[in-house]
PDB file of C-alpha atoms and ligand atoms in Angstrom:
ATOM      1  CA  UNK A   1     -19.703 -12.211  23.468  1.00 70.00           C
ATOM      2  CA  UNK A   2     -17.023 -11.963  20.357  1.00 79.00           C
ATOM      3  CA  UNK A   3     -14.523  -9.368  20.990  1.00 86.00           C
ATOM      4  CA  UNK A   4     -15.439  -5.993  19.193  1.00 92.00           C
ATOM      5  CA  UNK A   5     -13.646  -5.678  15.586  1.00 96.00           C
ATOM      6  CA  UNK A   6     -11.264  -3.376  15.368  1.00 98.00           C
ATOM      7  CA  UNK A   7      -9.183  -1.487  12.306  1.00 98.00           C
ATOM      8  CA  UNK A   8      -5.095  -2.517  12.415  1.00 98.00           C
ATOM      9  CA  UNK A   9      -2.902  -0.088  10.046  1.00 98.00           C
ATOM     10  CA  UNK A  10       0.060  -1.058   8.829  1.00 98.00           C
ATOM     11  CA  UNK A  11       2.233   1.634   7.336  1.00 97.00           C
ATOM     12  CA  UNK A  12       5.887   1.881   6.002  1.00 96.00           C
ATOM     13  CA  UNK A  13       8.234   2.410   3.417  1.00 93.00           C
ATOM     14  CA  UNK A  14       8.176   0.319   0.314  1.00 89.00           C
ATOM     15  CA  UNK A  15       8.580  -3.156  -0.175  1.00 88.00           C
ATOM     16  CA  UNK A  16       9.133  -3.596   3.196  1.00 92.00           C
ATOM     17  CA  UNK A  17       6.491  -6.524   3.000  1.00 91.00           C
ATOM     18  CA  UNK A  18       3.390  -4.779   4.623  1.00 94.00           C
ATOM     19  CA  UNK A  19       0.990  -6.456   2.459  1.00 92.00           C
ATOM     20  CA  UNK A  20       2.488  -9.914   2.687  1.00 92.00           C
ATOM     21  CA  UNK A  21       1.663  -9.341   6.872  1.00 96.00           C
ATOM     22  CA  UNK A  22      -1.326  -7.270   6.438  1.00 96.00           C
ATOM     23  CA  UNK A  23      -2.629 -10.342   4.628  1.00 95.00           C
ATOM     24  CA  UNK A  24      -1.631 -12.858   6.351  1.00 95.00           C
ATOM     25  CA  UNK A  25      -2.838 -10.921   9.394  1.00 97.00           C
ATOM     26  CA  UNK A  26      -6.489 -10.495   8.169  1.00 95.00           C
ATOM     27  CA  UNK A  27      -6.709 -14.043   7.672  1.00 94.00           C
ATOM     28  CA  UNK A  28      -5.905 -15.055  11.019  1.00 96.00           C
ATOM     29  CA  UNK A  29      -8.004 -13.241  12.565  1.00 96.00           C
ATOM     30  CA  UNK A  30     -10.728 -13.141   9.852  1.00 93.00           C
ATOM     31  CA  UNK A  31     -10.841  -9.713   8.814  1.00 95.00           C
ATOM     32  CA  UNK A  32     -10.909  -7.867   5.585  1.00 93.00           C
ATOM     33  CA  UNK A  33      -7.489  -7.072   3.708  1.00 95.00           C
ATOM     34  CA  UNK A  34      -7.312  -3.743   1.791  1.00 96.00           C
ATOM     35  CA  UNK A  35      -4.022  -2.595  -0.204  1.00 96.00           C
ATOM     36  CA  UNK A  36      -4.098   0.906  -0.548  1.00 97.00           C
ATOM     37  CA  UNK A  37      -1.188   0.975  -2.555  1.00 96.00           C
ATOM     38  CA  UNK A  38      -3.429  -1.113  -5.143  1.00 97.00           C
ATOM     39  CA  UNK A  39      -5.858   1.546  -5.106  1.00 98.00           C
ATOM     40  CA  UNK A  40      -2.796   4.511  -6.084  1.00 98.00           C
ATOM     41  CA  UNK A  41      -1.605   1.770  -8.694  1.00 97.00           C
ATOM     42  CA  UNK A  42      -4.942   1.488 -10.357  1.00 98.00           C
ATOM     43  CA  UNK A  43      -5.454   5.053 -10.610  1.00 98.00           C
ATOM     44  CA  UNK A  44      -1.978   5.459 -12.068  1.00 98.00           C
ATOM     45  CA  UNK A  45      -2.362   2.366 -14.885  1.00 98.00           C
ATOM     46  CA  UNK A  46      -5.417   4.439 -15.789  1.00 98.00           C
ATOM     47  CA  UNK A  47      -3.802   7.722 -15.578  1.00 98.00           C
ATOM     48  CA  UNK A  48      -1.057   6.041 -18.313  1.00 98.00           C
ATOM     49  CA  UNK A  49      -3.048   4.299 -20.605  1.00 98.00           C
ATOM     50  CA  UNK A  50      -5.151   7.366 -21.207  1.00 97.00           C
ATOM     51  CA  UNK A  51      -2.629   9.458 -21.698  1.00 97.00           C
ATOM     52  CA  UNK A  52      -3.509  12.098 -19.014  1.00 98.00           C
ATOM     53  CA  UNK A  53      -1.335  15.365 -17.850  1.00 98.00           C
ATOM     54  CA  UNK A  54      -0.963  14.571 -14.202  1.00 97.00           C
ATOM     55  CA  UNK A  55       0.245  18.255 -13.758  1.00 97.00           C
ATOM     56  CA  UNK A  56      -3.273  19.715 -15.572  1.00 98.00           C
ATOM     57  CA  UNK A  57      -5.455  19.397 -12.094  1.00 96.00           C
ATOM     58  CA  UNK A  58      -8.955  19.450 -15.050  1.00 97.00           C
ATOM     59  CA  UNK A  59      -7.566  16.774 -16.425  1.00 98.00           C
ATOM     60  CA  UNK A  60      -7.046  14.767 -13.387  1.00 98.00           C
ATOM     61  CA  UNK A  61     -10.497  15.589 -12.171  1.00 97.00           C
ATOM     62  CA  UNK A  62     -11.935  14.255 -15.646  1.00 98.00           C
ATOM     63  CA  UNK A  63     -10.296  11.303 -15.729  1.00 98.00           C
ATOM     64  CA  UNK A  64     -10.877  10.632 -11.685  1.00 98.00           C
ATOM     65  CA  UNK A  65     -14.458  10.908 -12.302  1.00 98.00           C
ATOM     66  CA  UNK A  66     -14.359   8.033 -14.664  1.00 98.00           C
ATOM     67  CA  UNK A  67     -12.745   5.608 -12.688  1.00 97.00           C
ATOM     68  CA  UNK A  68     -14.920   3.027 -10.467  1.00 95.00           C
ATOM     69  CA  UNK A  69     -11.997   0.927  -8.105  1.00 96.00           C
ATOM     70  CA  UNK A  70     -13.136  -2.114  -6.522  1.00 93.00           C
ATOM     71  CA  UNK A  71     -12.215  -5.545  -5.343  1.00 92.00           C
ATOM     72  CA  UNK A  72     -12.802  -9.448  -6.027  1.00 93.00           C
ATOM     73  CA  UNK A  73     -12.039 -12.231  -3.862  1.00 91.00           C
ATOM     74  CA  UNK A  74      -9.147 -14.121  -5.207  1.00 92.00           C
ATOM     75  CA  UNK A  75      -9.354 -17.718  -3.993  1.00 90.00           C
ATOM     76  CA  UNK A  76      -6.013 -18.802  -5.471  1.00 90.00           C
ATOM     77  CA  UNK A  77      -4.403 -15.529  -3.398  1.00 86.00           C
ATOM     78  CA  UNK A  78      -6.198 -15.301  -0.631  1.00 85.00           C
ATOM     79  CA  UNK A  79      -6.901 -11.767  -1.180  1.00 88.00           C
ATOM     80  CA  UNK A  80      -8.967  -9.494  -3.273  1.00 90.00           C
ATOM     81  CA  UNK A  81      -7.506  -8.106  -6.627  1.00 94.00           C
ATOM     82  CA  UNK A  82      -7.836  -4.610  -7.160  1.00 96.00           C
ATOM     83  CA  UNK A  83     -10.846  -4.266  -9.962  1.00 97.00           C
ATOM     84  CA  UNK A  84     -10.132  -1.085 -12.502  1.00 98.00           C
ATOM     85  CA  UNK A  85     -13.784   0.015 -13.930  1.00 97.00           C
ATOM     86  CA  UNK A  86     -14.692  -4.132 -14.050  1.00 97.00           C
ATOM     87  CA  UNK A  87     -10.819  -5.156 -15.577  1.00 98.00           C
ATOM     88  CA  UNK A  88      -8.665  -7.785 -13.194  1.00 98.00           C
ATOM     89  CA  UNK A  89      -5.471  -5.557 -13.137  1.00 98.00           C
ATOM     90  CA  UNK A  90      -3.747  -6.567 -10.077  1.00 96.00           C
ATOM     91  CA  UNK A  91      -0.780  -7.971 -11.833  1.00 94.00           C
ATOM     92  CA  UNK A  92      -0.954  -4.632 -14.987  1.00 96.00           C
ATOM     93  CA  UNK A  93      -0.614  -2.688 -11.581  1.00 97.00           C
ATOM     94  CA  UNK A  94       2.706  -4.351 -10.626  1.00 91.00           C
ATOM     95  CA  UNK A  95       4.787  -3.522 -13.540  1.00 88.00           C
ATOM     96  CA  UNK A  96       7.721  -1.342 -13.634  1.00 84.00           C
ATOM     97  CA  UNK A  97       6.170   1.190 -15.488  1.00 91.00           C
ATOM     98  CA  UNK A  98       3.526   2.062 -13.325  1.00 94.00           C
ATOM     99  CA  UNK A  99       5.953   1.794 -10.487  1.00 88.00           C
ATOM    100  CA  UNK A 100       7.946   4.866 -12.271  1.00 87.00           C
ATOM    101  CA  UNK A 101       5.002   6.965 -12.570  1.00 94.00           C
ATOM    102  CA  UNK A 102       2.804   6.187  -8.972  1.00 93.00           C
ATOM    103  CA  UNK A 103       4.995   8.124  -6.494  1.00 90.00           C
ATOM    104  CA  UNK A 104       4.225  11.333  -8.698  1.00 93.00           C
ATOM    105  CA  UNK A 105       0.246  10.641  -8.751  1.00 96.00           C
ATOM    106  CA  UNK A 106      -0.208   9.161  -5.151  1.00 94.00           C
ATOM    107  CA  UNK A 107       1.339  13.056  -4.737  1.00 93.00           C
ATOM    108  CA  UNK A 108      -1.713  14.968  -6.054  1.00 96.00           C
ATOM    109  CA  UNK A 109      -4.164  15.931  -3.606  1.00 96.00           C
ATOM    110  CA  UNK A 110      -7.299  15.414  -5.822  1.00 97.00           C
ATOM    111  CA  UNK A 111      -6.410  11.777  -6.021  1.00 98.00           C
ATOM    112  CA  UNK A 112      -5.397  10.873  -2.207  1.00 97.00           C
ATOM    113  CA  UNK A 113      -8.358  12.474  -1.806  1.00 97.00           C
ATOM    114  CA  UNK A 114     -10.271  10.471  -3.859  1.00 98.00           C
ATOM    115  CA  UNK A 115      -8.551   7.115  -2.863  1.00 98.00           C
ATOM    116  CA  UNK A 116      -9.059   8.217   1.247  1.00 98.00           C
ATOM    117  CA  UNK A 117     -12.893   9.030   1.155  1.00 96.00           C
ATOM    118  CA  UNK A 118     -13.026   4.874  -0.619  1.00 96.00           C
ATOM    119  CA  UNK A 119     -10.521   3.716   2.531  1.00 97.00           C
ATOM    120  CA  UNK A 120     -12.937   5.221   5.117  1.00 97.00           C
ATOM    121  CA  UNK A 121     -15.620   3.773   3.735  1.00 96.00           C
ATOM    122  CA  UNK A 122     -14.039   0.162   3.594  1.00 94.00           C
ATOM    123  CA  UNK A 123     -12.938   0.651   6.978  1.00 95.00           C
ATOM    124  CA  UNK A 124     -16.131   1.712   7.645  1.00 94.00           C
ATOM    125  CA  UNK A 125     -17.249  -1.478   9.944  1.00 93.00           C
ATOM    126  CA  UNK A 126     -14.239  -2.320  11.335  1.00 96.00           C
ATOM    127  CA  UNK A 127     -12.579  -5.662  11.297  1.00 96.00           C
ATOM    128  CA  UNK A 128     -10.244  -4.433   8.732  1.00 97.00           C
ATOM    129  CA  UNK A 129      -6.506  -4.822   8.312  1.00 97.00           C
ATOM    130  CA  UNK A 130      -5.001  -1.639   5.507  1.00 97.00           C
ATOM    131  CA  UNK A 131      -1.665  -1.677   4.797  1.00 97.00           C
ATOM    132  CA  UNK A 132      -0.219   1.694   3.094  1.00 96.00           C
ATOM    133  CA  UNK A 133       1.710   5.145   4.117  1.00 95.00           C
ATOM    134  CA  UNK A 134      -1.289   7.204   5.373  1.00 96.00           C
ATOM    135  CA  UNK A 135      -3.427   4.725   7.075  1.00 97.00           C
ATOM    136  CA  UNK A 136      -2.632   4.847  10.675  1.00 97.00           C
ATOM    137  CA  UNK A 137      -1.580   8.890  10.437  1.00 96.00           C
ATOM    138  CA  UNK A 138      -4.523  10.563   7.925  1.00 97.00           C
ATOM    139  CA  UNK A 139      -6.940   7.642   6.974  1.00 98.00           C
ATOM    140  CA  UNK A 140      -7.886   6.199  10.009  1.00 98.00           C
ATOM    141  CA  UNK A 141      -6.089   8.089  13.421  1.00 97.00           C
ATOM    142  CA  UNK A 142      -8.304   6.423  15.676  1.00 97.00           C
ATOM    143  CA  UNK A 143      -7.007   2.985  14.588  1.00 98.00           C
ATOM    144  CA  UNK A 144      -6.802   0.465  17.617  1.00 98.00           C
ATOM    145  CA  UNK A 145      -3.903  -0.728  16.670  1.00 98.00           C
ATOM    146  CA  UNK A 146      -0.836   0.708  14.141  1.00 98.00           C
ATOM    147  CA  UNK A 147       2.142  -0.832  12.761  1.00 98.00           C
ATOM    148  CA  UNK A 148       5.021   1.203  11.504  1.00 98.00           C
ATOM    149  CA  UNK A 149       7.323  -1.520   9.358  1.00 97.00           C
ATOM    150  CA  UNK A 150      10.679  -1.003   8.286  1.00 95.00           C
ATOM    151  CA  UNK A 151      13.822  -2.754   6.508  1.00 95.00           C
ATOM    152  CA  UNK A 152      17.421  -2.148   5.789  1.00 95.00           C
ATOM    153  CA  UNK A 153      17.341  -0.395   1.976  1.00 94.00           C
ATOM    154  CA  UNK A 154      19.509  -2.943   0.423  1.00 95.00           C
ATOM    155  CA  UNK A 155      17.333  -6.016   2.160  1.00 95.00           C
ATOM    156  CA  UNK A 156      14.164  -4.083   0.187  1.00 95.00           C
ATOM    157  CA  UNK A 157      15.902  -3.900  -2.703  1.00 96.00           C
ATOM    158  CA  UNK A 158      16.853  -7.420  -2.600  1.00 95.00           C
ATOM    159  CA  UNK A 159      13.742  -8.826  -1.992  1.00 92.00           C
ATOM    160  CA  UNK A 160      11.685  -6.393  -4.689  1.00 90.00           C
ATOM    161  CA  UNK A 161      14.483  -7.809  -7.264  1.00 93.00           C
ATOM    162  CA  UNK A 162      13.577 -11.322  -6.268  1.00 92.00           C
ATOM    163  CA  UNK A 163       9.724 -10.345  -6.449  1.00 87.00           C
ATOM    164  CA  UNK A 164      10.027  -8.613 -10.494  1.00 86.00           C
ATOM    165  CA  UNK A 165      12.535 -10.902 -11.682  1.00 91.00           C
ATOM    166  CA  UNK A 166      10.542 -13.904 -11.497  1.00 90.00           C
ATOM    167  CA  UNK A 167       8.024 -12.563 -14.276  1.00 86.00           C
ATOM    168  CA  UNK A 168      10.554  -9.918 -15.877  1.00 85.00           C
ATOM    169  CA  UNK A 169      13.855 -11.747 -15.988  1.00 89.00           C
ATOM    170  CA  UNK A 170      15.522  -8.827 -17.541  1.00 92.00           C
ATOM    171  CA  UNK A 171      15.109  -6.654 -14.716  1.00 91.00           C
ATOM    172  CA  UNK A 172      18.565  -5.280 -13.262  1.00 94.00           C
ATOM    173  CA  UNK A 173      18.953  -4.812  -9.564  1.00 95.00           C
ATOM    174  CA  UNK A 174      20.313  -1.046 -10.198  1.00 96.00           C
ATOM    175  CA  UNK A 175      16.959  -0.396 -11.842  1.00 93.00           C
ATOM    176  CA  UNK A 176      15.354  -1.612  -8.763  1.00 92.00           C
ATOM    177  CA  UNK A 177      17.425   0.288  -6.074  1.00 95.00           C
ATOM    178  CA  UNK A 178      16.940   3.479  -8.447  1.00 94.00           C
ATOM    179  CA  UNK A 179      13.471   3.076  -8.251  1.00 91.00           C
ATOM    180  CA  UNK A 180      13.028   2.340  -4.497  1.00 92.00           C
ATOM    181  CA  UNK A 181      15.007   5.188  -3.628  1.00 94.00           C
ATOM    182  CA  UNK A 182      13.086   7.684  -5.741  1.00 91.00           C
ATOM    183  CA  UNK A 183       9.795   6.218  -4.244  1.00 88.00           C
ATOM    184  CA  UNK A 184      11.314   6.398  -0.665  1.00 92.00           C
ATOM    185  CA  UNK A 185      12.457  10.370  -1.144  1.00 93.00           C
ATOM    186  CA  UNK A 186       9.311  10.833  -2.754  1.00 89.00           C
ATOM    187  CA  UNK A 187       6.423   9.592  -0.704  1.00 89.00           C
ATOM    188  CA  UNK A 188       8.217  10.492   2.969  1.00 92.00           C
ATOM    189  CA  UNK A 189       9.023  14.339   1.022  1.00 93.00           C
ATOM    190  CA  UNK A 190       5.867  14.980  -0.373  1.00 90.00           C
ATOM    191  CA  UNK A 191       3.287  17.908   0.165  1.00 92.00           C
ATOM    192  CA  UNK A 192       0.194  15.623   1.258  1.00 91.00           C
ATOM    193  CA  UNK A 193       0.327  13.281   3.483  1.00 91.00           C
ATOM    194  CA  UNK A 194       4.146  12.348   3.326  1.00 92.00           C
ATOM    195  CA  UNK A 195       5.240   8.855   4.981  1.00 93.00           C
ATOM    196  CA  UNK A 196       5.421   9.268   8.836  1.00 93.00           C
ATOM    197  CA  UNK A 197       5.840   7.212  11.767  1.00 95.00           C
ATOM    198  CA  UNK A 198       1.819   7.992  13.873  1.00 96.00           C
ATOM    199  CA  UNK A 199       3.391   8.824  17.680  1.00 96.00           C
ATOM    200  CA  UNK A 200       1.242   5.837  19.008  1.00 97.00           C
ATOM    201  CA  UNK A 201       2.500   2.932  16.084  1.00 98.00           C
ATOM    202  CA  UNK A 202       4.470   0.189  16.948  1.00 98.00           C
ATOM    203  CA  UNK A 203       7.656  -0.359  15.299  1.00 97.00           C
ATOM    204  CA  UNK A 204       8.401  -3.218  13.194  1.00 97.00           C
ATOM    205  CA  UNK A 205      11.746  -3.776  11.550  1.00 96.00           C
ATOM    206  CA  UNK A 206      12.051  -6.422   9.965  1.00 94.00           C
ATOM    207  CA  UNK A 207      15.307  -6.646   8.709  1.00 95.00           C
ATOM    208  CA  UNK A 208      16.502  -9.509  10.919  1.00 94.00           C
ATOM    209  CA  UNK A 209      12.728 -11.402  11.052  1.00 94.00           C
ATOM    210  CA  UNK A 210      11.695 -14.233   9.335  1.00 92.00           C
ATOM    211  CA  UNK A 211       7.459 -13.817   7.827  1.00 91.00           C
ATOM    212  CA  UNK A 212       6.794 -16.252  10.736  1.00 94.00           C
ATOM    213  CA  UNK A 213       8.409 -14.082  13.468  1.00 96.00           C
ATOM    214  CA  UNK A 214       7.510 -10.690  12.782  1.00 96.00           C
ATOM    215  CA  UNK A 215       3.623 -12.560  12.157  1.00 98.00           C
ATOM    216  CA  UNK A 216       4.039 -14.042  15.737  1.00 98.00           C
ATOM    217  CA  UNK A 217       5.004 -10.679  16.922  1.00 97.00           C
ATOM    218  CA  UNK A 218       2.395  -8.579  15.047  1.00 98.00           C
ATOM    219  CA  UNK A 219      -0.521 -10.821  16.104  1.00 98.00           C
ATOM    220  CA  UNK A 220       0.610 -10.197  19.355  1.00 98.00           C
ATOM    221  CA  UNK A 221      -0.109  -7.069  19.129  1.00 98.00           C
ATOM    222  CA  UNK A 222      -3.738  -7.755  17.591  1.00 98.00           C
ATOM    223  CA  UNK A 223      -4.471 -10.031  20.419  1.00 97.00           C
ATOM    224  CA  UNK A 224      -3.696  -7.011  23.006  1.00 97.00           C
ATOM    225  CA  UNK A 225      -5.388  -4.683  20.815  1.00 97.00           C
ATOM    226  CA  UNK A 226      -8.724  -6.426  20.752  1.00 96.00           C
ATOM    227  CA  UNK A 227      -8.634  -7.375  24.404  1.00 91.00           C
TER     228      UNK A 227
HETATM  229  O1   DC B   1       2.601   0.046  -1.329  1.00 89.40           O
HETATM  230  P1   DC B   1       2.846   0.244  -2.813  1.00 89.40           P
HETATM  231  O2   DC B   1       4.284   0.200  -3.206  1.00 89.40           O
HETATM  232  O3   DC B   1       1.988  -0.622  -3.658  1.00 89.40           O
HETATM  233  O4   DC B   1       2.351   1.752  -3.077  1.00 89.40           O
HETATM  234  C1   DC B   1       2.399   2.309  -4.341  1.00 89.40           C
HETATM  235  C2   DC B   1       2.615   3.811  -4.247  1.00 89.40           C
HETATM  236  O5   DC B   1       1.448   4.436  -3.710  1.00 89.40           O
HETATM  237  C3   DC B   1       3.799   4.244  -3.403  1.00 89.40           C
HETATM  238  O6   DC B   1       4.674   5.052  -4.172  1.00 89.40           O
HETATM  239  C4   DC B   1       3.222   5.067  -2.317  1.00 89.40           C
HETATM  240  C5   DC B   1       1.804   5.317  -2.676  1.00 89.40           C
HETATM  241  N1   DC B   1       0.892   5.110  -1.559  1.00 89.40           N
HETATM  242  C6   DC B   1       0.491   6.217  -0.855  1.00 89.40           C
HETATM  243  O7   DC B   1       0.930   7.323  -1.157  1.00 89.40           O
HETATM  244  N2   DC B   1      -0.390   6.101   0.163  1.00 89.40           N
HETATM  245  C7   DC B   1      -0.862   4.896   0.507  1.00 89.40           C
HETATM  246  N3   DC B   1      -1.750   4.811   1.505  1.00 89.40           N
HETATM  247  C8   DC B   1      -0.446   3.740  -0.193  1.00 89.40           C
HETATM  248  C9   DC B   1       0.456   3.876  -1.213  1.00 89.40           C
END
């Protein structure tokens, strides 16, 4: 009989490379990848573009109830891109400027609640692999099996530089540690559902691993999770 699926979380500060193992993680063991993050992004892009006060709760309630997020299968990825009411904007949703303004909107309870009710039902039939903050602490606590990943700051830094500078080439690195730290104080300080380590996660720091090593050592943990 095949094993039972079962729902891995990984959660963790930023650029820490959750997604980068969440994904490569899915794969293995053939199970769907979701980005949260991509999700808070998306909402924020549309939150920008139409020009919406994120402190006028109306407003954010209007503009929520216009917004349809879903997914497409990206062969050259391996992944889904995040789908904004029909528009591709997984690469709009990595930009700078929505980096700025996310940490402030994934803080409003209206729209983590909005974003958590679409995770549950993804994660609905198992066989799922989310990688965000919340997953293994408010969006799924009965998760078989949670990761909690972590880096060195400057290491993040250092690889998010690498990651924006080859499309923006005028990035600086002080921009990039500037905005780290502000979305590191902000999503483990805020309100709702603040960054925190679930009691029953394992730990993954990854400062010292290579992607191969810290995969060996997370599918490890899959393997003893499913049993
Ligand atoms: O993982 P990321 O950098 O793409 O996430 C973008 C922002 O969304 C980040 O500031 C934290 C927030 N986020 C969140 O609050 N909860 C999640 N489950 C995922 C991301």
């Amino acid at each position: 009989m095949a094993p039972k699926p079962i729902i891995i979380t990984l959660d963790g500060w930023s650029s820490c490379g959750k997604s980068t193992l969440a994904k490569a993680l899915a794969k293995e063991l053939g199970y769907v990848f979701v980005d949260s993050g991509a999700m808070y992004r998306a909402v924020t892009l549309y939150m920008l573009r139409s020009g919406v006060d994120i402190t006028d709760e109306q407003q954010v309630q209007q503009a929520l109830s216009q917004i349809e997020l879903g997914f497409a299968f990206n062969p050259a990825r391996g992944a889904s891109d995040i789908m904004l009411n029909g528009e591709n904007v997984e690469s709009l949703i990595r930009e700078l400027k929505v980096a700025e303004q996310v940490s402030k909107v994934a803080a409003l309870a209206t729209v983590r609640k909005f974003a958590v009710q679409q995770q549950q039902r993804l994660g609905a039939a198992k066989g799922i692999v989310m990688d965000g903050r919340d997953i293994g602490t408010v969006v799924f606590p009965q998760a078989e099996l949670k990761i909690f990943m972590t880096a060195d700051p400057e290491t993040r830094v250092l690889r998010r530089y690498r990651e924006l500078a080859a499309t923006d080439p005028g990035i600086s690195m002080e921009a990039v540690r500037e905005n780290l730290a502000l979305r590191d104080h902000m999503d483990a300080h805020r309100e709702e559902s603040p960054l925190r380590q679930a009691p029953d996660a394992k730990v993954l720091d990854n400062t010292h691993l290579t992607p191969e090593q810290q995969f060996t050592l997370a599918l490890g943990w899959a393997k003893e999770a499913i049993g």
